[in-house]
Short mmCIF file of C-alpha atoms in Angstrom, two decimals:
data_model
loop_
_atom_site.label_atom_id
_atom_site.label_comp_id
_atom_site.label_asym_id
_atom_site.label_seq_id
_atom_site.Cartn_x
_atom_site.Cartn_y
_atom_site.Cartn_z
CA UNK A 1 -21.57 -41.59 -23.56
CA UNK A 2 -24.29 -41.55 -26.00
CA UNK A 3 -26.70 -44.61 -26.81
CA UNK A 4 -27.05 -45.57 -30.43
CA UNK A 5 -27.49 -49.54 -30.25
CA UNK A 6 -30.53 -51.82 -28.58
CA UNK A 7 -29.90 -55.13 -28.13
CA UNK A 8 -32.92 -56.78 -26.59
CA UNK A 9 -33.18 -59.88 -23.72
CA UNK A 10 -36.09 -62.19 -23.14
CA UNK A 11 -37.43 -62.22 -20.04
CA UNK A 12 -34.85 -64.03 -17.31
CA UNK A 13 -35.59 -67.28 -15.72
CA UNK A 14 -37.39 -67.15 -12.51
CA UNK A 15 -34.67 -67.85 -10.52
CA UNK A 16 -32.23 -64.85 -12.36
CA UNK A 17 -33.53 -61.01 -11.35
CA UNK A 18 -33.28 -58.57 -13.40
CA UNK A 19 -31.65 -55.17 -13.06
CA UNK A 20 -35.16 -53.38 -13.33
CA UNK A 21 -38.59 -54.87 -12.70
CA UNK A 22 -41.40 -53.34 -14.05
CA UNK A 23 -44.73 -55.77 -13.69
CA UNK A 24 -46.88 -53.76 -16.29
CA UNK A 25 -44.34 -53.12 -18.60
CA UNK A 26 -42.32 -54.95 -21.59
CA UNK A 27 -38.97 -56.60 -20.59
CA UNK A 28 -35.82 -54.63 -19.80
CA UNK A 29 -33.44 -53.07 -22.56
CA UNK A 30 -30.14 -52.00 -22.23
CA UNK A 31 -28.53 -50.08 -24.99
CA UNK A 32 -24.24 -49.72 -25.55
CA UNK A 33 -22.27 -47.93 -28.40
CA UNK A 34 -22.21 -50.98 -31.71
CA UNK A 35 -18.08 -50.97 -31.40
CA UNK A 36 -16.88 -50.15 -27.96
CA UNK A 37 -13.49 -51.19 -26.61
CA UNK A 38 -12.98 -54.33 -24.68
CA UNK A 39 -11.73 -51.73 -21.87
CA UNK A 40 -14.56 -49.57 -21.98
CA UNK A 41 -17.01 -52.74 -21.66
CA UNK A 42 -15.22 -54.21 -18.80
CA UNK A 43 -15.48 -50.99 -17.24
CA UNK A 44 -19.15 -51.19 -18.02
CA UNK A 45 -19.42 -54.94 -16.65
CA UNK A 46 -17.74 -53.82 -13.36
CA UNK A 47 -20.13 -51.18 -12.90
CA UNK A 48 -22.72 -53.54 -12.15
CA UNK A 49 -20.43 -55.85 -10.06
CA UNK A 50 -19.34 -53.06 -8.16
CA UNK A 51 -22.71 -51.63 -7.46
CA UNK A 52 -24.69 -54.59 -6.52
CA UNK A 53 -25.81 -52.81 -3.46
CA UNK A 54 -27.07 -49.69 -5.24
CA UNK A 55 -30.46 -49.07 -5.87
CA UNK A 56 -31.68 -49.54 -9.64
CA UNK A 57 -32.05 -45.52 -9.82
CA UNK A 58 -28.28 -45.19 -8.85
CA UNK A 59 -27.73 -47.73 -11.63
CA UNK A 60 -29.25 -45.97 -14.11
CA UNK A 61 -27.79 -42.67 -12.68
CA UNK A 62 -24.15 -43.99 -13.91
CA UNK A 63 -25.18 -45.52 -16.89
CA UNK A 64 -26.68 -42.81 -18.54
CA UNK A 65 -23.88 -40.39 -17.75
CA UNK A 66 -21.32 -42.37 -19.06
CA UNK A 67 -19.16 -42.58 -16.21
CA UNK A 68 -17.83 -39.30 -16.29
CA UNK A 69 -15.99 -39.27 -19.09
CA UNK A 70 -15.77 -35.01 -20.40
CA UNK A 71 -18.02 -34.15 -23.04
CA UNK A 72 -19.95 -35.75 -26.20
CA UNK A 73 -17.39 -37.61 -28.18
CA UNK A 74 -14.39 -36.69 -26.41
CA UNK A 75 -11.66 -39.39 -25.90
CA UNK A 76 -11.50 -41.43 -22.61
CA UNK A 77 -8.14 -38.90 -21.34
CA UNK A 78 -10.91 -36.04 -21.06
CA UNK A 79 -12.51 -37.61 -18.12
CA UNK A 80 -14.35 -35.23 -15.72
CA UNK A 81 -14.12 -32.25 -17.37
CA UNK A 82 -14.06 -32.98 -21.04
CA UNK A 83 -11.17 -30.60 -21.87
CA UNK A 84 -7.48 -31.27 -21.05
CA UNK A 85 -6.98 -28.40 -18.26
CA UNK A 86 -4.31 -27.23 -16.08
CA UNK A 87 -3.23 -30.58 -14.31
CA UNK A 88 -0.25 -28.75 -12.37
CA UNK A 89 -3.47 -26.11 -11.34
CA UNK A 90 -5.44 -29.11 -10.72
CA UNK A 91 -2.82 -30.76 -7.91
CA UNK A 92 -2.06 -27.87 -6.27
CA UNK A 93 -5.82 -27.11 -5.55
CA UNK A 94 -6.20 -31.01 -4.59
CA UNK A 95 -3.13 -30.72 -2.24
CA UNK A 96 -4.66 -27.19 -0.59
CA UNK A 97 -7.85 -28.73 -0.30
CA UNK A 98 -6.17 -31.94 1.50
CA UNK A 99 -4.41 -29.38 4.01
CA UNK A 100 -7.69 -27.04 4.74
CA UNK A 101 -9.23 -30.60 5.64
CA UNK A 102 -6.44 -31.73 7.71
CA UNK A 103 -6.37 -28.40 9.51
CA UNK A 104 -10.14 -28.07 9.97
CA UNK A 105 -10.39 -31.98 11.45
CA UNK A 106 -6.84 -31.22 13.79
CA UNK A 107 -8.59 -27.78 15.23
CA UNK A 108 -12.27 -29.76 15.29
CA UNK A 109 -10.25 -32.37 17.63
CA UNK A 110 -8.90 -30.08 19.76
CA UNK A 111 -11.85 -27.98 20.10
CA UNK A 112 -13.62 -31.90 21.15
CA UNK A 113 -10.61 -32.41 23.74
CA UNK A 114 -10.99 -29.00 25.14
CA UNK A 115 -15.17 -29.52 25.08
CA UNK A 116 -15.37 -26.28 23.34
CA UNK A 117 -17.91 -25.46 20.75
CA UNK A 118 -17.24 -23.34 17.81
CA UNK A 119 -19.44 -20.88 18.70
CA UNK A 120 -17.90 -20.03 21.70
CA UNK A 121 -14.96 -18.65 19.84
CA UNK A 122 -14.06 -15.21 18.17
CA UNK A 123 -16.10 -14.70 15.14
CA UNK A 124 -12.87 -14.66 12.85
CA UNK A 125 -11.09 -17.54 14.70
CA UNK A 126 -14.16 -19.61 14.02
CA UNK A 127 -14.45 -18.55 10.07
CA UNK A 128 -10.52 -19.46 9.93
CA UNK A 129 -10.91 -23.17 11.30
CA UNK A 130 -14.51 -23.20 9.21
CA UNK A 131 -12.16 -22.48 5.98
CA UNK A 132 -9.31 -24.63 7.69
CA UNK A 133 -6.79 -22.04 7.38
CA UNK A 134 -5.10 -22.65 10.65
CA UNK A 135 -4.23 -26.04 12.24
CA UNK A 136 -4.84 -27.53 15.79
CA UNK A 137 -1.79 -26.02 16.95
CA UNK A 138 -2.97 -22.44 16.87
CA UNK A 139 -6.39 -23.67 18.47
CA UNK A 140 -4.23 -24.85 21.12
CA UNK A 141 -2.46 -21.74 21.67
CA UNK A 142 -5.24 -19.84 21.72
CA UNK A 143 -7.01 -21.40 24.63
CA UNK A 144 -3.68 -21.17 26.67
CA UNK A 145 -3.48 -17.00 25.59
CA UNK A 146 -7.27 -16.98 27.24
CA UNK A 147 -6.44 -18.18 30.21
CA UNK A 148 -4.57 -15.12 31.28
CA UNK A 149 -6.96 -12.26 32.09
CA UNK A 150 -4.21 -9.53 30.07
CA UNK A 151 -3.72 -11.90 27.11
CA UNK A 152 -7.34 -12.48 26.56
CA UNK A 153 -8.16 -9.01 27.12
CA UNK A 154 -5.44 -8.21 24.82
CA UNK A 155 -6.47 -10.52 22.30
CA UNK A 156 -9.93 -8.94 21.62
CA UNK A 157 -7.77 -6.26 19.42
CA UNK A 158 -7.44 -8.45 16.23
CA UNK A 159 -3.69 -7.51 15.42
CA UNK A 160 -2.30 -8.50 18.57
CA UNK A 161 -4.70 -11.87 18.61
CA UNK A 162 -2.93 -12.42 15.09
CA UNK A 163 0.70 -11.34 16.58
CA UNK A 164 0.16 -13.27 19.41
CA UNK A 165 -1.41 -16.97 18.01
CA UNK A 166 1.79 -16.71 15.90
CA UNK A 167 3.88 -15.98 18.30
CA UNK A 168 3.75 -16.57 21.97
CA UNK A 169 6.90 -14.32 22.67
CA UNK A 170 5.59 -11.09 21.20
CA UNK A 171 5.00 -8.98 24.00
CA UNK A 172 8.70 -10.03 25.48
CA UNK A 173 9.95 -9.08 22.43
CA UNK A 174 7.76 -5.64 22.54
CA UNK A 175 9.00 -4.95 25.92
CA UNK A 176 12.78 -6.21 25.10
CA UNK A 177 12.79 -3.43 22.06
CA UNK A 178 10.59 -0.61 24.50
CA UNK A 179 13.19 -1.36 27.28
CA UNK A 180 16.73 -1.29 25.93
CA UNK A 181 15.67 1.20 23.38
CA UNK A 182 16.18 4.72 26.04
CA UNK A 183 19.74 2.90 26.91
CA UNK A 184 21.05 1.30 24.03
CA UNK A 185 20.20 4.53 21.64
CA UNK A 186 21.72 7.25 24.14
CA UNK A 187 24.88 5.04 24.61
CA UNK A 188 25.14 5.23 20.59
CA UNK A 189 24.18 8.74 20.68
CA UNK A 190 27.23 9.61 22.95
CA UNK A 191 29.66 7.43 21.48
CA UNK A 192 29.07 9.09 18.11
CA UNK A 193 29.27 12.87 19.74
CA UNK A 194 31.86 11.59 22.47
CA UNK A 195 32.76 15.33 23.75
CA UNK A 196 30.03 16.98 21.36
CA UNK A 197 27.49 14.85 23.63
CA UNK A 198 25.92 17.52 25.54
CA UNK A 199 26.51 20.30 23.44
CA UNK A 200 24.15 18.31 21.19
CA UNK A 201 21.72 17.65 23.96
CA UNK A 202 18.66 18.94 22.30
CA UNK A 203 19.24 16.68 18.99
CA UNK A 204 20.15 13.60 21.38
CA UNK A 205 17.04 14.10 22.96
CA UNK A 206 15.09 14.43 19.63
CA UNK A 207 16.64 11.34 18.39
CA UNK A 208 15.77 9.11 21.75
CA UNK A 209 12.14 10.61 21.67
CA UNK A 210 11.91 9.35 17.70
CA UNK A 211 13.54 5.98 18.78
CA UNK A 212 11.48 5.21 21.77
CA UNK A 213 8.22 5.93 19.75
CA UNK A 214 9.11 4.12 16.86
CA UNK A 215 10.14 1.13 18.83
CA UNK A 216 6.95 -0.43 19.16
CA UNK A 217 5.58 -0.48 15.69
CA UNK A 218 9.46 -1.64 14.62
CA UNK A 219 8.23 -4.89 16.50
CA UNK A 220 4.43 -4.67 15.60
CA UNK A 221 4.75 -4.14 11.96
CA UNK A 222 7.06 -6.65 11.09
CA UNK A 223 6.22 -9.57 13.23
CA UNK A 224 5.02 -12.56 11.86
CA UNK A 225 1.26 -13.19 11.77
CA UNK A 226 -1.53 -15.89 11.72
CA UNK A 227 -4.00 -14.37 9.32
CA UNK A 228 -7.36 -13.94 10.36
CA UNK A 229 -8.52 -11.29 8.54
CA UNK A 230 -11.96 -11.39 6.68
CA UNK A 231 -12.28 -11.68 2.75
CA UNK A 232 -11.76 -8.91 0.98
CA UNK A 233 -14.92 -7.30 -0.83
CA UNK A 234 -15.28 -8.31 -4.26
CA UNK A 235 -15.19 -5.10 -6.14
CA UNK A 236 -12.01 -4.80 -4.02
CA UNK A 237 -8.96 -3.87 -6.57
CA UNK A 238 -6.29 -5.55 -8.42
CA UNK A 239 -3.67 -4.10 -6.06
CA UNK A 240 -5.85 -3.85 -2.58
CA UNK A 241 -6.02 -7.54 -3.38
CA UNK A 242 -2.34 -7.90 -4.12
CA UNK A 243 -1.56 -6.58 -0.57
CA UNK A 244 -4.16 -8.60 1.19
CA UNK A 245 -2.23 -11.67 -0.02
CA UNK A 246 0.89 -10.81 1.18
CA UNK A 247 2.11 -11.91 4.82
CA UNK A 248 3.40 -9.37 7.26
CA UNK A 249 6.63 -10.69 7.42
CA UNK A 250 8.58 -11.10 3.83
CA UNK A 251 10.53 -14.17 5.87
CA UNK A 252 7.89 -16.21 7.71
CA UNK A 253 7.21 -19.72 7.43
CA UNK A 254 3.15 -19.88 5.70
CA UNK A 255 0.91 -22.02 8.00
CA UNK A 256 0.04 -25.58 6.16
CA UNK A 257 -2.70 -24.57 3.73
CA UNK A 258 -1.30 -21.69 2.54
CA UNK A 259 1.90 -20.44 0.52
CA UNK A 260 3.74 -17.35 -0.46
CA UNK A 261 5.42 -16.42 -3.79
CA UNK A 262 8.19 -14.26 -4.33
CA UNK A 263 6.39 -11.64 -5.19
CA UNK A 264 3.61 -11.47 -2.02
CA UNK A 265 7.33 -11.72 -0.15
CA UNK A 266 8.56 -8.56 -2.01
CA UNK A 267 5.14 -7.13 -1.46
CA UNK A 268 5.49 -7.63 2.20
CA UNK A 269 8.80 -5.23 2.18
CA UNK A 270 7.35 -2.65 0.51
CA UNK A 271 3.82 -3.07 2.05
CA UNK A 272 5.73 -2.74 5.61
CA UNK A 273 7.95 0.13 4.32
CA UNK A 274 5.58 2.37 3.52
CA UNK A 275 3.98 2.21 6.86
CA UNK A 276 7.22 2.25 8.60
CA UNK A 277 7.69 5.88 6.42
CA UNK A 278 4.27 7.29 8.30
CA UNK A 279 5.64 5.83 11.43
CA UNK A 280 8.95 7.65 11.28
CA UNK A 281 7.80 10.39 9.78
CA UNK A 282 5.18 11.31 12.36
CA UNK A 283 7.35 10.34 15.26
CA UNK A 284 10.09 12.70 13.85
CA UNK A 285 7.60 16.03 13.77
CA UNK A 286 6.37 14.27 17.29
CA UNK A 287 10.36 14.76 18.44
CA UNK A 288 11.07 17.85 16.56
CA UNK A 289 8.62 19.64 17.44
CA UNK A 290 9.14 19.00 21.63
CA UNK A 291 13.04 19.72 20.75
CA UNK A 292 12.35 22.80 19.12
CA UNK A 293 10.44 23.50 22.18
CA UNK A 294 12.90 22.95 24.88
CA UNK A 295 15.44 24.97 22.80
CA UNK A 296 13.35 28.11 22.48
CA UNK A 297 12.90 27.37 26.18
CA UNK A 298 16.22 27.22 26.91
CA UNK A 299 17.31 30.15 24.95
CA UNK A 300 14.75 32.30 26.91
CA UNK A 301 15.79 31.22 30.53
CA UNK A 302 19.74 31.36 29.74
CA UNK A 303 19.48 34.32 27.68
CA UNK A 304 21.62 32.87 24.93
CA UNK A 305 22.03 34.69 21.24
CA UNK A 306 19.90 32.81 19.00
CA UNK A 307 22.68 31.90 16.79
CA UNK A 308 24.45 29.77 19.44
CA UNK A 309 21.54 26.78 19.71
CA UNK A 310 19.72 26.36 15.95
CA UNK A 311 16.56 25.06 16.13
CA UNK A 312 16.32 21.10 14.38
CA UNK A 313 14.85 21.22 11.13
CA UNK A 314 11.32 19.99 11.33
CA UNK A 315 10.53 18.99 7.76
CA UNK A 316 13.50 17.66 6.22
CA UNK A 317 14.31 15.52 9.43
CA UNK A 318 10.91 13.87 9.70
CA UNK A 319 11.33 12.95 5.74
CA UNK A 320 15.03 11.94 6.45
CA UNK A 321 13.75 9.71 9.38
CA UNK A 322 10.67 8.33 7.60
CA UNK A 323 12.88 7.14 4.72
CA UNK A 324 15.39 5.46 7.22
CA UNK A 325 12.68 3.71 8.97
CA UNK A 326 11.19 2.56 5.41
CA UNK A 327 14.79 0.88 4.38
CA UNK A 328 17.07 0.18 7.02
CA UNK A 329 14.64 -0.51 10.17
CA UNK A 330 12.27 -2.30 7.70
CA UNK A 331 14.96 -4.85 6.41
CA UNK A 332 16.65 -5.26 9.64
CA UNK A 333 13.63 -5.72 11.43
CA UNK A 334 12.01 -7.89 9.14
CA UNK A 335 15.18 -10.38 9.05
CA UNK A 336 15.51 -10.25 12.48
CA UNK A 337 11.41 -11.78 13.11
CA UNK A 338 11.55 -13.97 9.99
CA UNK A 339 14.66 -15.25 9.98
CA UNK A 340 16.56 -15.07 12.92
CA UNK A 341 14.04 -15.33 15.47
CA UNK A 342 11.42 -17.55 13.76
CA UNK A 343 13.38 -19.70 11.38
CA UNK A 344 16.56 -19.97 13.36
CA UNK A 345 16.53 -19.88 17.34
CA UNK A 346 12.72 -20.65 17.77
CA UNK A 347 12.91 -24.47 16.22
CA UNK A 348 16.52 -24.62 18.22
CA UNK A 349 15.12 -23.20 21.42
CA UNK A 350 11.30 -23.70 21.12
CA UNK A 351 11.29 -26.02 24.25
CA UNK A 352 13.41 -23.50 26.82
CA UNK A 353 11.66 -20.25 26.89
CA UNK A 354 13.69 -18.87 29.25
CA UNK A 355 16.74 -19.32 26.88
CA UNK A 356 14.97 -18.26 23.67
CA UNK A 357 13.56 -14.88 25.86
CA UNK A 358 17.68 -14.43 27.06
CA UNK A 359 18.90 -14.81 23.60
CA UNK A 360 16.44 -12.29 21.98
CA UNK A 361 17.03 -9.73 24.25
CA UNK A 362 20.83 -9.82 23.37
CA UNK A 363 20.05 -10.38 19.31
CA UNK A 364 17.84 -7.08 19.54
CA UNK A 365 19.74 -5.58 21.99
CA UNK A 366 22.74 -5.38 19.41
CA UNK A 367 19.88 -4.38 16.30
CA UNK A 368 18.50 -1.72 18.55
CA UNK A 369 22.57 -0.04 19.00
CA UNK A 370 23.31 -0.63 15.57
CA UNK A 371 20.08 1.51 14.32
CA UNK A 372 21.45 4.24 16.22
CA UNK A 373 25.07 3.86 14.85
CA UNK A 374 23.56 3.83 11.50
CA UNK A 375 20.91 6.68 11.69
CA UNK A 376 23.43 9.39 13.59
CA UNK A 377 25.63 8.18 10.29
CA UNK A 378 22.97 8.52 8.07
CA UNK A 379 21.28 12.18 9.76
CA UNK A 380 25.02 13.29 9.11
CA UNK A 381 25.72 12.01 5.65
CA UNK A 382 22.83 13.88 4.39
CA UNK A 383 23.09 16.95 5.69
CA UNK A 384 20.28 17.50 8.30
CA UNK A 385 22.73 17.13 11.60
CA UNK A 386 26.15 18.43 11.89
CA UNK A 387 28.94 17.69 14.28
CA UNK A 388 30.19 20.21 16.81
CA UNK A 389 33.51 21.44 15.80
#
């Protein structure tokens, strides 16, 4: 607040201080605004009461910068900034700052309990509790991953570290989907051909090859993650920096710190989709390609007219299979890790493993049959596969 008025003091008794002593020079002045408020000088008066313990340069610090209050002339509401602002902007940023600190001090107190050091951690684990974007809890989990020779081996691949910190389950759930996938999708296979089963051999087999190699990244893709991916570069653009926002899965429940709108959920789904299309797609040529194979094969050691076995179509299939992938699997898949797994049967179940690990292998036991029900339906319905009359 700027000075305008000097009112002058004789020098103090001996037994009264003053604020500033200065042997060789003339006594002390202080200098207010001629018509302050009577809140403004209290606030003044308690400045001195409350700082009696300050030195004289702190004293003088406060006084001359008016106690914070915005700009030259503004009015007392300004204070800190001078100019009105976003306050809603303003208390979010407080509260996210509040939660980094809380997660930084909970993963600083386990690292203390553990008698770890920061340095002895991952590079990008050690930047995440640094920024405090992930709590004690994952801290925690992470030092009982390490212990197992796999898991820690595993973990030095920064997707499944991420896969895995979130959730402890993954591989289970990678070898649930890898190991029911051969049964489940040739049991749907012949109960959609029923008699036509082995005259359709060659496009059963095609289908169970693109199943069994999609499988895994059906899992991987989808599954919920703990971010610990590096800042993005700043000349990074608008929609590279869109995407790095969003989470993997559209469903999962953000980490305290952090938070998800609408539209970084949407951007998940589509984010996800497109890589499930490059997937499917290059699985599909992958099981096209060996079916066409065994058919020509076939054909040449059974002597057969090449009219009675056709050869699968390799283009259209592998763009009919990439765009299932992209919209059924994607959705399914992503419900199934966001919702059903993670916000439903893990906070039920999370303390009986055994029961959780049972219950997910039914759950994507039945997702697993009912992909194959719906892409035999789906091959049909446009065109690229035909029933055997």
């Amino acid at each position: 607040m700027p000075i305008s008025t000097t009112l002058s003091f004789a020098p103090p008794p001996p037994q009264y201080l003053p604020l500033h002593r200065n042997l060789n020079s003339s006594p002390p002045t202080l200098s207010f605004l001629p018509k302050t408020s009577n809140a403004l000088s209290l606030r003044r008066r308690s400045l001195f009461i409350t700082n009696a313990a300050a030195t004289n340069s702190e004293i003088n610090i406060k006084l001359s910068t008016g106690g914070g209050d915005g700009g030259g002339g503004g009015s007392n509401g300004g204070g800190g900034g001078g100019g009105g602002g976003d306050n809603n902007d303003d208390a979010n940023e407080g509260d996210d700052d509040k939660n980094k600190k809380r997660n930084r001090d909970e993963a600083l107190l386990v690292l203390s309990e553990a008698k770890r050091s920061l340095d002895s951690l991952p590079k990008d684990l050690k930047a995440a509790i640094e920024d405090g974007r992930i709590p004690g809890s994952i801290v925690s989990r992470f030092f009982d991953l390490e212990k197992s020779g796999f898991l820690s081996w595993l973990m030095k691949f920064a997707g499944f570290k991420e896969r895995l910190l979130a959730d402890d389950l993954f591989l289970a759930k990678i070898g649930i989907e890898c190991g029911v996938g051969l049964f489940t999708k040739t049991a749907a296979e012949y109960q959609r051909r029923k008699e036509n089963f082995f005259n359709e051999l060659e496009i059963v087999f095609a289908d169970v090859v693109m199943a069994i190699i999609a499988d895994f990244m059906l899992v991987y893709l989808p599954a919920p993650t703990v971010s610990l991916r590096s800042p993005l570069s700043l000349d990074a653009g608008r929609l590279a920096k869109f995407f790095y926002s969003c989470p993997d899965n559209a469903f999962q429940i953000a980490l305290p710190g952090a938070t998800f709108s609408m539209l970084q959920r949407l951007g998940a789904i589509a984010r996800n989709g497109a890589k499930l299309f490059a997937v499917g797609t290059t699985s599909s040529l992958v099981g096209t390609v060996v079916t066409n194979t065994l058919i020509n094969a076939r054909k040449a050691v059974e002597h057969k007219g090449k009219g009675e076995v056709e050869n699968v179509p390799i283009l259209s299939t592998s763009v009919a299979y990439g765009v299932y992938m992209a919209i059924s699997s994607n959705l399914r898949y992503q419900v199934l890790a966001g919702v059903i797994e993670q916000r439903i049967l893990e906070p039920m179940l999370h303390q009986h493993k055994l029961v959780l690990s049972a219950i997910c292998f039914a759950v994507r036991t039945g997702n697993t049959f009912l992909g194959s029900l719906l892409w035999v339906d789906y091959a049909r319905f446009i065109g690229i596969q035909k029933a055997e009359e």
